[in-house]
Tab-separated table of C-alpha atoms in Angstrom:
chain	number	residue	atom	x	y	z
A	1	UNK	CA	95.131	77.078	82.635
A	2	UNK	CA	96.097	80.834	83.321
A	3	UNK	CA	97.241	81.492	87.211
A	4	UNK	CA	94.482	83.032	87.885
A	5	UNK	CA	92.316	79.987	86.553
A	6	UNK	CA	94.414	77.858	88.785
A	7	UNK	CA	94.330	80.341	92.084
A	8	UNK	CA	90.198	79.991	91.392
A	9	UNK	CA	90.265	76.396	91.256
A	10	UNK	CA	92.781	75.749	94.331
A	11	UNK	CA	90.613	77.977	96.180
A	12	UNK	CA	87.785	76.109	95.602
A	13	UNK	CA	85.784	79.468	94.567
A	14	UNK	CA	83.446	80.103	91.119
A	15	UNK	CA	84.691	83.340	90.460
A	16	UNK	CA	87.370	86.048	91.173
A	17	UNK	CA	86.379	89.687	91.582
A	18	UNK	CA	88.455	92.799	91.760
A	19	UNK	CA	86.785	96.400	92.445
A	20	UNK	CA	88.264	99.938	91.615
A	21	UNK	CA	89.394	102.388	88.969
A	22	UNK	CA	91.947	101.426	86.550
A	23	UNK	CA	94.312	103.455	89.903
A	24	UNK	CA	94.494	99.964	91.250
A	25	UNK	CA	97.407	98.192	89.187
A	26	UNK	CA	95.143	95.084	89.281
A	27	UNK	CA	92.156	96.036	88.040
A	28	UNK	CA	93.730	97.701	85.219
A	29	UNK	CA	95.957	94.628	84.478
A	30	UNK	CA	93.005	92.777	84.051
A	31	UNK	CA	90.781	95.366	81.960
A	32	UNK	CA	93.781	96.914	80.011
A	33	UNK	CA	90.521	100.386	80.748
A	34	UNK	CA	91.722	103.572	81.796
A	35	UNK	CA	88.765	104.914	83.942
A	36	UNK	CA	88.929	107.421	86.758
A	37	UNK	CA	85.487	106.018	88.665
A	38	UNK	CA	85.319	102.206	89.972
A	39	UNK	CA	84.699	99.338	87.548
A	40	UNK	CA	84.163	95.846	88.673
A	41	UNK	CA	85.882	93.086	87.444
A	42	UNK	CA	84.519	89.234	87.321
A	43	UNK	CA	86.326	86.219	85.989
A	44	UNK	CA	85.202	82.632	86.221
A	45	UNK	CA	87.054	79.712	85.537
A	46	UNK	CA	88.232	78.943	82.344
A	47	UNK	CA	85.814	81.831	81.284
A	48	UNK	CA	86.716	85.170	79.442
A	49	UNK	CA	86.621	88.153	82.331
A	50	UNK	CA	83.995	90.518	82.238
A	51	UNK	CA	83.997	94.397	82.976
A	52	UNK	CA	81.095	95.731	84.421
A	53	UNK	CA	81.306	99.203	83.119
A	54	UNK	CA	78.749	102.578	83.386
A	55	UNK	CA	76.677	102.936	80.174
A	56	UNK	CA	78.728	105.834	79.319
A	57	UNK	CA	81.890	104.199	78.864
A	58	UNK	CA	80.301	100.998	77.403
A	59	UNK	CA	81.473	101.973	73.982
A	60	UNK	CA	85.101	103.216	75.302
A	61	UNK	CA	85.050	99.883	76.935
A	62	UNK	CA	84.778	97.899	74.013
A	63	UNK	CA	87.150	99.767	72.479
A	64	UNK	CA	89.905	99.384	74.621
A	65	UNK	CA	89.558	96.592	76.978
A	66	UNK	CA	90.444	93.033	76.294
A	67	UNK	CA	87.671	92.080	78.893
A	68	UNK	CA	84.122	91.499	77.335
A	69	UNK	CA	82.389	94.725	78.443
A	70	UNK	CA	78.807	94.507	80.508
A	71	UNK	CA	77.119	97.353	81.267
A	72	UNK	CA	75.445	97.568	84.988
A	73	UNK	CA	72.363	98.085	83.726
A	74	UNK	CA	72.720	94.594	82.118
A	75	UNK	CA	74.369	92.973	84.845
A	76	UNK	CA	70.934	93.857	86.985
A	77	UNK	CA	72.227	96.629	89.383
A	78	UNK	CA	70.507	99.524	88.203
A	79	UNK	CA	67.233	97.337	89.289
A	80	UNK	CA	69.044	96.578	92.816
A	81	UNK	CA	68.940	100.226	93.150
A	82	UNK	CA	65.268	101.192	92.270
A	83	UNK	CA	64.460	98.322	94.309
A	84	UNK	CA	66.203	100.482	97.368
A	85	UNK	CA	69.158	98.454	97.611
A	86	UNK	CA	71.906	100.575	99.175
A	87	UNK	CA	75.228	100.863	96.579
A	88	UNK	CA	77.473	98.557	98.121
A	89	UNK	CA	74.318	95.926	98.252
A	90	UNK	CA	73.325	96.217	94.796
A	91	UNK	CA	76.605	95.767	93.732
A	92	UNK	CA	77.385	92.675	95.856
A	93	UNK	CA	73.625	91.587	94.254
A	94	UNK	CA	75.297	92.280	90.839
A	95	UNK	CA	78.338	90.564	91.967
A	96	UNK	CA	76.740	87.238	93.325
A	97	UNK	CA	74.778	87.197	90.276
A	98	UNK	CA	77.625	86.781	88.022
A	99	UNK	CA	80.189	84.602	89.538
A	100	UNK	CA	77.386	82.217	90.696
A	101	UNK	CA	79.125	81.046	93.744
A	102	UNK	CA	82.214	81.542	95.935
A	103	UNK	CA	83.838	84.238	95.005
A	104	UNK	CA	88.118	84.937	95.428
A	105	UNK	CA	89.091	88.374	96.262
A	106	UNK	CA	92.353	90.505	95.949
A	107	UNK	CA	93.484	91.987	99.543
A	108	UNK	CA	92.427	95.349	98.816
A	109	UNK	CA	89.237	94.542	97.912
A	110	UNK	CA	86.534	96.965	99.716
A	111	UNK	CA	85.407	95.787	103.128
A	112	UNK	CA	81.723	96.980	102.551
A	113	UNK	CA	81.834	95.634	99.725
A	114	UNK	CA	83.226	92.000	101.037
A	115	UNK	CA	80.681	91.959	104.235
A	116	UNK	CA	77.577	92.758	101.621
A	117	UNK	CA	78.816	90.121	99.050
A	118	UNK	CA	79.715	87.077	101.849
A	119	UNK	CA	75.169	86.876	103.192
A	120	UNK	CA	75.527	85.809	98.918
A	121	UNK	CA	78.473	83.393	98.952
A	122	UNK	CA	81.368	82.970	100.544
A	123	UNK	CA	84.299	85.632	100.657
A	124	UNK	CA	87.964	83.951	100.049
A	125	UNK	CA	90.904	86.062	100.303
A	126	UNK	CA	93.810	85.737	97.586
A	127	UNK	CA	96.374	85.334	100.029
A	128	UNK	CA	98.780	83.762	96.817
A	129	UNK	CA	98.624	87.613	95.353
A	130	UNK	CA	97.727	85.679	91.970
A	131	UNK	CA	97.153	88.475	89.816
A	132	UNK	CA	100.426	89.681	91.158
A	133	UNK	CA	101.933	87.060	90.554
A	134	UNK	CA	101.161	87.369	86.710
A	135	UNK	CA	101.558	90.580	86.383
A	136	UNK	CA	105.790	90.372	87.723
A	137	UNK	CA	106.269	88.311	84.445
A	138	UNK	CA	106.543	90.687	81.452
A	139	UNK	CA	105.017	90.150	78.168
A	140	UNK	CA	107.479	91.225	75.284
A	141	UNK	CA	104.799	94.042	74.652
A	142	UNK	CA	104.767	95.030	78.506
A	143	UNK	CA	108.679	94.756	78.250
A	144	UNK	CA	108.560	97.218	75.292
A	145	UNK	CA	105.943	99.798	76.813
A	146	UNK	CA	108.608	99.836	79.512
A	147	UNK	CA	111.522	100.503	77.453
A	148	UNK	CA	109.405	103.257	76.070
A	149	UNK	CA	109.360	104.972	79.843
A	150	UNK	CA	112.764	104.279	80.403
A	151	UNK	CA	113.829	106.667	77.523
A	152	UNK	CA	111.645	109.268	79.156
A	153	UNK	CA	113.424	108.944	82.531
A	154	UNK	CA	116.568	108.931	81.034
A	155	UNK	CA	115.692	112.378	78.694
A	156	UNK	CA	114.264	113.920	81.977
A	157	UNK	CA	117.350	112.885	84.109
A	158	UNK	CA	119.429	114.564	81.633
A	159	UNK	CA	117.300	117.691	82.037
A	160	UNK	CA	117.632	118.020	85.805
A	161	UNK	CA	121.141	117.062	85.690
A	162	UNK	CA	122.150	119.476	82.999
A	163	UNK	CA	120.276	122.484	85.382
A	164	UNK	CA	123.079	121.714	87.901
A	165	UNK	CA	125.949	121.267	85.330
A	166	UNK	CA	125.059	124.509	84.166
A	167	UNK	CA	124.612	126.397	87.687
A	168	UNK	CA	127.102	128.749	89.240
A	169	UNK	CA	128.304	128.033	92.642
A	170	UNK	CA	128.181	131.774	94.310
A	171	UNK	CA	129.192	131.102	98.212
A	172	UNK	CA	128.873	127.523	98.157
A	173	UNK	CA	124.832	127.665	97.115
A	174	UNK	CA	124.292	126.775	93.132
A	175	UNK	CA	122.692	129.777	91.000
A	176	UNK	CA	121.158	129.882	88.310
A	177	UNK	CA	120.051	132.904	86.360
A	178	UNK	CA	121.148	134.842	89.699
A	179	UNK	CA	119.016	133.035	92.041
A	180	UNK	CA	119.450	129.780	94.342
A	181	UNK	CA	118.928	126.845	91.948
A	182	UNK	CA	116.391	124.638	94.336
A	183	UNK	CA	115.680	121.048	95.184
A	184	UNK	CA	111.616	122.058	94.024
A	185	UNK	CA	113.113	124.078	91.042
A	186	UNK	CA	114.696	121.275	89.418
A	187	UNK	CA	111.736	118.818	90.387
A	188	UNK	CA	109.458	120.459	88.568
A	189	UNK	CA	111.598	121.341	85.273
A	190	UNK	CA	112.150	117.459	85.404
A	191	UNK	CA	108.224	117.104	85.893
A	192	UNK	CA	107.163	119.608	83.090
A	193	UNK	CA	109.744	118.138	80.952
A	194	UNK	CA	107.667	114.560	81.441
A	195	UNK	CA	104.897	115.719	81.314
A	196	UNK	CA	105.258	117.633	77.651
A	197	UNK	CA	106.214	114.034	76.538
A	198	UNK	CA	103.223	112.081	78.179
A	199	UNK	CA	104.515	110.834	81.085
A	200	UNK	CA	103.792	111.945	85.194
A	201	UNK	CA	106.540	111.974	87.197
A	202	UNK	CA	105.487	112.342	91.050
A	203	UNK	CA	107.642	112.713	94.519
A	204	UNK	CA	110.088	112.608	92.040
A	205	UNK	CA	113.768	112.756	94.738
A	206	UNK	CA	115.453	116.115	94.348
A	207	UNK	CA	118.017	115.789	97.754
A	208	UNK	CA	121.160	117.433	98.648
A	209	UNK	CA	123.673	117.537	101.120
A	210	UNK	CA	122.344	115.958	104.629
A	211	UNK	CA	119.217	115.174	103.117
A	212	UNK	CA	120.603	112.290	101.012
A	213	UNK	CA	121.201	110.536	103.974
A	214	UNK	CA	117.864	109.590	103.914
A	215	UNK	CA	117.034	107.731	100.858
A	216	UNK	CA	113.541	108.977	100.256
A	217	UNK	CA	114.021	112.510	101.679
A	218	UNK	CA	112.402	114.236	98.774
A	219	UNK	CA	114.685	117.143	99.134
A	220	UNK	CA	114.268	121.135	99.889
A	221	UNK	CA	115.557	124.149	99.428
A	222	UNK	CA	118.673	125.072	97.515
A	223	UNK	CA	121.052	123.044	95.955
A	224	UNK	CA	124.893	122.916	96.954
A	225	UNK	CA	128.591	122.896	95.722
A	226	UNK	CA	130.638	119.791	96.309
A	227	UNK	CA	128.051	117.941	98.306
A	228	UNK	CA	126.160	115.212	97.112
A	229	UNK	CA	123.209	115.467	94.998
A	230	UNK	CA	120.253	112.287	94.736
A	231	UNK	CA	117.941	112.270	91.937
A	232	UNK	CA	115.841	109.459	91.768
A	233	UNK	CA	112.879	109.813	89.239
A	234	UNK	CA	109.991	107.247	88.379
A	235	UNK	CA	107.666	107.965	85.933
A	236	UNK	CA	104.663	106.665	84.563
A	237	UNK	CA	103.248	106.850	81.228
A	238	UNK	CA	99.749	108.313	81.271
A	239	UNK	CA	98.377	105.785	77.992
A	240	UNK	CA	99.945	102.483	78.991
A	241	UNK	CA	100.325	103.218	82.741
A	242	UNK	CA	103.592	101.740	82.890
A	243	UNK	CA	106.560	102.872	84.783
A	244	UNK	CA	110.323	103.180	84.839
A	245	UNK	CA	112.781	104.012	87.623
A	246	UNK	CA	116.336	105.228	87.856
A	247	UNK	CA	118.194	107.127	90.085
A	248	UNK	CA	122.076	109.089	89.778
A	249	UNK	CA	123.982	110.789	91.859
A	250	UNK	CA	125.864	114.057	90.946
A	251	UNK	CA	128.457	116.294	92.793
A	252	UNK	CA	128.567	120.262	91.050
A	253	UNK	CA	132.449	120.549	92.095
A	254	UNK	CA	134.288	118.314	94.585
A	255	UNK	CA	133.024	115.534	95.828
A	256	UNK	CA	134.510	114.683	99.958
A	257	UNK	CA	136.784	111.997	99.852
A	258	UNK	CA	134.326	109.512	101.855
A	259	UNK	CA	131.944	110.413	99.230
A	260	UNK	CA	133.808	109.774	96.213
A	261	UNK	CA	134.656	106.379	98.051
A	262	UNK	CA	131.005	105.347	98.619
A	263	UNK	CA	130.427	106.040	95.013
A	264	UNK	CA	132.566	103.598	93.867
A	265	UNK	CA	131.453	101.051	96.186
A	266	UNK	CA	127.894	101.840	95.274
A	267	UNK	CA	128.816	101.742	91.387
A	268	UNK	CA	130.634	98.302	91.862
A	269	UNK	CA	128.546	96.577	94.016
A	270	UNK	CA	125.527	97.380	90.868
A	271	UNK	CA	127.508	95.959	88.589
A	272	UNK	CA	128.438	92.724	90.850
A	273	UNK	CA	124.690	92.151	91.159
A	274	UNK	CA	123.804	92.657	87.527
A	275	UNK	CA	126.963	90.028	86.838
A	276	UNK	CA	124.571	87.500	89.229
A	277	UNK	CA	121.325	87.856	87.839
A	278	UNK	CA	119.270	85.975	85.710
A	279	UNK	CA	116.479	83.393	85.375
A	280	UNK	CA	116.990	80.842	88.496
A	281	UNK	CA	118.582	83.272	90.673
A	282	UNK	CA	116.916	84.320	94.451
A	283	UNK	CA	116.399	87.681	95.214
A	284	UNK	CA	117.150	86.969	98.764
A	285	UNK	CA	120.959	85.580	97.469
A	286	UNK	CA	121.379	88.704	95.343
A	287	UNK	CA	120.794	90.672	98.235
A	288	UNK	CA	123.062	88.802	100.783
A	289	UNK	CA	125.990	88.869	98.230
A	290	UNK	CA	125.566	92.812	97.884
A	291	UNK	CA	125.267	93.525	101.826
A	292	UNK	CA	128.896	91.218	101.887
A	293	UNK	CA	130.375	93.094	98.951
A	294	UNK	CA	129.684	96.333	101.038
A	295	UNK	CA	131.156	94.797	103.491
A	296	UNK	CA	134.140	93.723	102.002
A	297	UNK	CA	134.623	97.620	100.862
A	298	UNK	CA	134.325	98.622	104.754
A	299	UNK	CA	130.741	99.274	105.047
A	300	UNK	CA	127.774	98.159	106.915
A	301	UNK	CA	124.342	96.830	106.496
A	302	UNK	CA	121.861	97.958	109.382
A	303	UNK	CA	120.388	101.564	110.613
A	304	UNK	CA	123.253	103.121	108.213
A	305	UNK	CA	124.976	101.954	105.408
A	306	UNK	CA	123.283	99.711	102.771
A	307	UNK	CA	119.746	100.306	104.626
A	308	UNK	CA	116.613	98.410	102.110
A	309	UNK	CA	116.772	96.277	99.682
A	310	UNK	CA	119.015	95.632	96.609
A	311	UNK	CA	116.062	96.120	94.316
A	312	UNK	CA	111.938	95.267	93.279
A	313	UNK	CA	109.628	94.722	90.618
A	314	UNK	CA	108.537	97.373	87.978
A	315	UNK	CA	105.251	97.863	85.909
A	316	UNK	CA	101.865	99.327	86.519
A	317	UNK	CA	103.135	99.934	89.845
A	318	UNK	CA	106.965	101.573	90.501
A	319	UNK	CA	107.248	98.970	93.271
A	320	UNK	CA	105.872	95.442	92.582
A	321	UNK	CA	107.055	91.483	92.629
A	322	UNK	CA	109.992	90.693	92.783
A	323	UNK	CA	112.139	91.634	95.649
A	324	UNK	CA	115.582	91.576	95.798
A	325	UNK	CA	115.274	91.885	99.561
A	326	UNK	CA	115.860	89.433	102.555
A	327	UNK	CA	112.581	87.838	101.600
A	328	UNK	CA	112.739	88.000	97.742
A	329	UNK	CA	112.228	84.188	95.660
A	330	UNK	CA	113.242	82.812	92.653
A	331	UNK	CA	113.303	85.532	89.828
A	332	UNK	CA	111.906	84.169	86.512
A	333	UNK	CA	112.739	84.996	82.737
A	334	UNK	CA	110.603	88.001	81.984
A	335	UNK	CA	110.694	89.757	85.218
A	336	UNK	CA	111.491	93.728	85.413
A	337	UNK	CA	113.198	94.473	87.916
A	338	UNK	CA	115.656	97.302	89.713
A	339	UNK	CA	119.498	97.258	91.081
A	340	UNK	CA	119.664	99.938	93.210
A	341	UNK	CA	122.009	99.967	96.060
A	342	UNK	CA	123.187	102.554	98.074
A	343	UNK	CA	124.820	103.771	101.712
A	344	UNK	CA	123.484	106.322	103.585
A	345	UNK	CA	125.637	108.146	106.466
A	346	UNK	CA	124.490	110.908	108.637
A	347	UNK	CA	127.158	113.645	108.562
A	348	UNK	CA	128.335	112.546	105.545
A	349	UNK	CA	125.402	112.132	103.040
A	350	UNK	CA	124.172	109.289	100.860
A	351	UNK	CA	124.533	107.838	97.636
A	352	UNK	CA	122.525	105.757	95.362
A	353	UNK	CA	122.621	104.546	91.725
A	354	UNK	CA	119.420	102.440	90.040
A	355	UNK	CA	119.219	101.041	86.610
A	356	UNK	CA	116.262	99.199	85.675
A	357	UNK	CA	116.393	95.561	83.522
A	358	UNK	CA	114.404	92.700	82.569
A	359	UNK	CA	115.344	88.775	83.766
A	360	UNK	CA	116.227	86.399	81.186
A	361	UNK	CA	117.549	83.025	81.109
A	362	UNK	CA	121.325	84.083	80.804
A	363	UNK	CA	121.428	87.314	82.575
A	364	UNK	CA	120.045	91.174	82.860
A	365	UNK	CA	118.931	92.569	80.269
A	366	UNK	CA	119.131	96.438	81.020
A	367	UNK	CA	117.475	99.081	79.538
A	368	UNK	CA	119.323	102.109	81.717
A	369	UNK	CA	121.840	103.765	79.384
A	370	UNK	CA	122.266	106.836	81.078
A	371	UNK	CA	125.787	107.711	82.074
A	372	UNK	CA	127.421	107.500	85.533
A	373	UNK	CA	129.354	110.512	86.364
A	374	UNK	CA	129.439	111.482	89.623
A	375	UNK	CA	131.476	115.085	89.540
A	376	UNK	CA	129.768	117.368	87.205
């Protein structure tokens, strides 16, 4: 039994249901269908999930998805609607119809949509987050698709980076070509290098100077010498939807003394926490031992310092299950997750470094090559 078989049964439901385009990380985990407009998604116990898909994209459907594919018109909607039924009722009508009893919904699932459905059969909220649940644990070909993105990052970090190895510092702004080289410049170099390859990158983290302080201050304006530089870029991979994360920091000069310390700090207390984690371990321990190893190097853990958590989860969605926070559990062998500390001082600036790695039984597993350098 699957853990989504078992959150049906325990919740004493017939069915589970998801709603929405293949946007919403579950839905698509569940279809493996790319679609822009909503689909709805039905799975009874110990049954094969269905997809109830348009006509038009019944044959794309059955193509691609590894749920058996239903069109609406089959599932009895389209007759909901010529018999006047309102949208959200005729699909609640279709809905009821096919999990033939209780149904067990994700937390994002429509209200409309949940207050039409519940005068068929009960609503029950999936308060476990099963489907999230399954989808933190990695299958090698999930683990691989991954990879894949990671090499993208990695190529497009290289491209920003090499923009402001290349600049010229002209009165302590960075020029390129005779003209500022910008926070939005290098963004979207980065971005139309991604996107050449397949990938999206979006809000991609361009910050300098006093804006690093904040850690996701996506960054403005031009670029400067000797002053800290953030670049923390996520992608996703428009076929498999999967995506990667990494983050550097970079100096064009010399680095302030307080930052080159922080740096080091940052770099060691990464590779402390990678030395700690593997199948067994608790997020929640990993973090703890981080905010003490700061510590131990003279820096705090509140408003400023090491300020969120030591990592998360990585897939469909660039932050998922796990957390390596104060509330993160037991990581498990297959998980994909992030080590990304990093202190943050107003005045001074911030630094962060992020490599991204799977869980297994004797340790991490990291698929970040890219080098740290910090003075360019």
């Amino acid at each position: 039994m699957n853990g989504l078989d078992s959150a049906i049964q325990d919740a004493g439901t017939a069915a589970y249901v998801a709603y929405g385009s293949s946007a919403d990380a579950n839905v698509r985990y569940l279809t493996r269908f790319r679609t822009t407009d909503p689909v709805v998604y039905v799975q009874r116990q110990d049954e094969r999930g269905m997809v109830v898909v348009p006509q038009m994209e019944h044959e794309r459907a059955v193509r691609e998805s590894t749920a058996a594919v239903v069109t609406r018109a089959d599932a009895g909607y389209l007759e909901y609607i010529k018999a006047g039924e309102p949208r959200w009722r005729a699909t609640a009508h279709m809905i009821a119809d096919l999990a033939g009893g209780p149904v067990l919904v994700p937390a994002n699932f429509p209200l409309a949509l949940a207050r039409e459905l519940e005068s068929f059969h009960p609503v029950v909220l999936d308060e476990r987050g099963a489907v999230e649940a399954m989808r933190a644990i990695k299958t090698p070909e999930e683990i691989e698709h991954i990879r894949s993105v990671q090499r993208a990052t990695e190529a497009a970090m290289e491209h920003g980076i090499a923009l402001i190895r290349s600049s010229v510092p002209k009165g302590g702004i960075l020029h390129r070509d005779s003209a500022p080289l910008t926070s939005e410049a290098v963004r979207a170099e980065m971005h139309a290098y991604l996107l050449a390859h397949g990938y999206r990158g979006v809000d991609t983290i361009v910050s300098c100077g006093p804006d690093t302080a904040l850690p996701h201050n996506a960054g403005t304006g031009p670029l400067r010498e000797d002053e800290p530089i953030v670049i923390d870029v996520y992608p996703q991979d428009e076929l498999t939807g999967y995506h990667a994360d990494m983050t550097r920091t970079v100096v064009k000069g010399e680095p302030s003394p307080a930052i080159r310390e922080m740096y080091e700090a940052v770099r060691d207390a990464k590779g402390h926490a990678a030395s700690m984690l593997r199948a067994g371990a608790v997020g929640a321990d990993l973090y703890r031992a981080t905010v003490e190893f700061l510590r131990d190097c003279g820096y705090e853990s509140n408003t400023q310092g090491f300020t969120h958590s030591l990592g998360h989860g990585v897939g469909l969605e660039v932050h998922e299950e796990p957390s390596l926070g104060p509330q993160g559990g037991v990581l498990i062998a297959g998980n994909v997750v992030t080590i990304e500390p990093g202190l943050y001082y107003p005045g001074t600036g911030g630094v962060r470094l992020e490599d991204i790695g799977a869980v297994t039984e004797t340790g991490f597993d990291r698929f970040t090559q890219y080098k740290e350098e910090l003075t360019l």
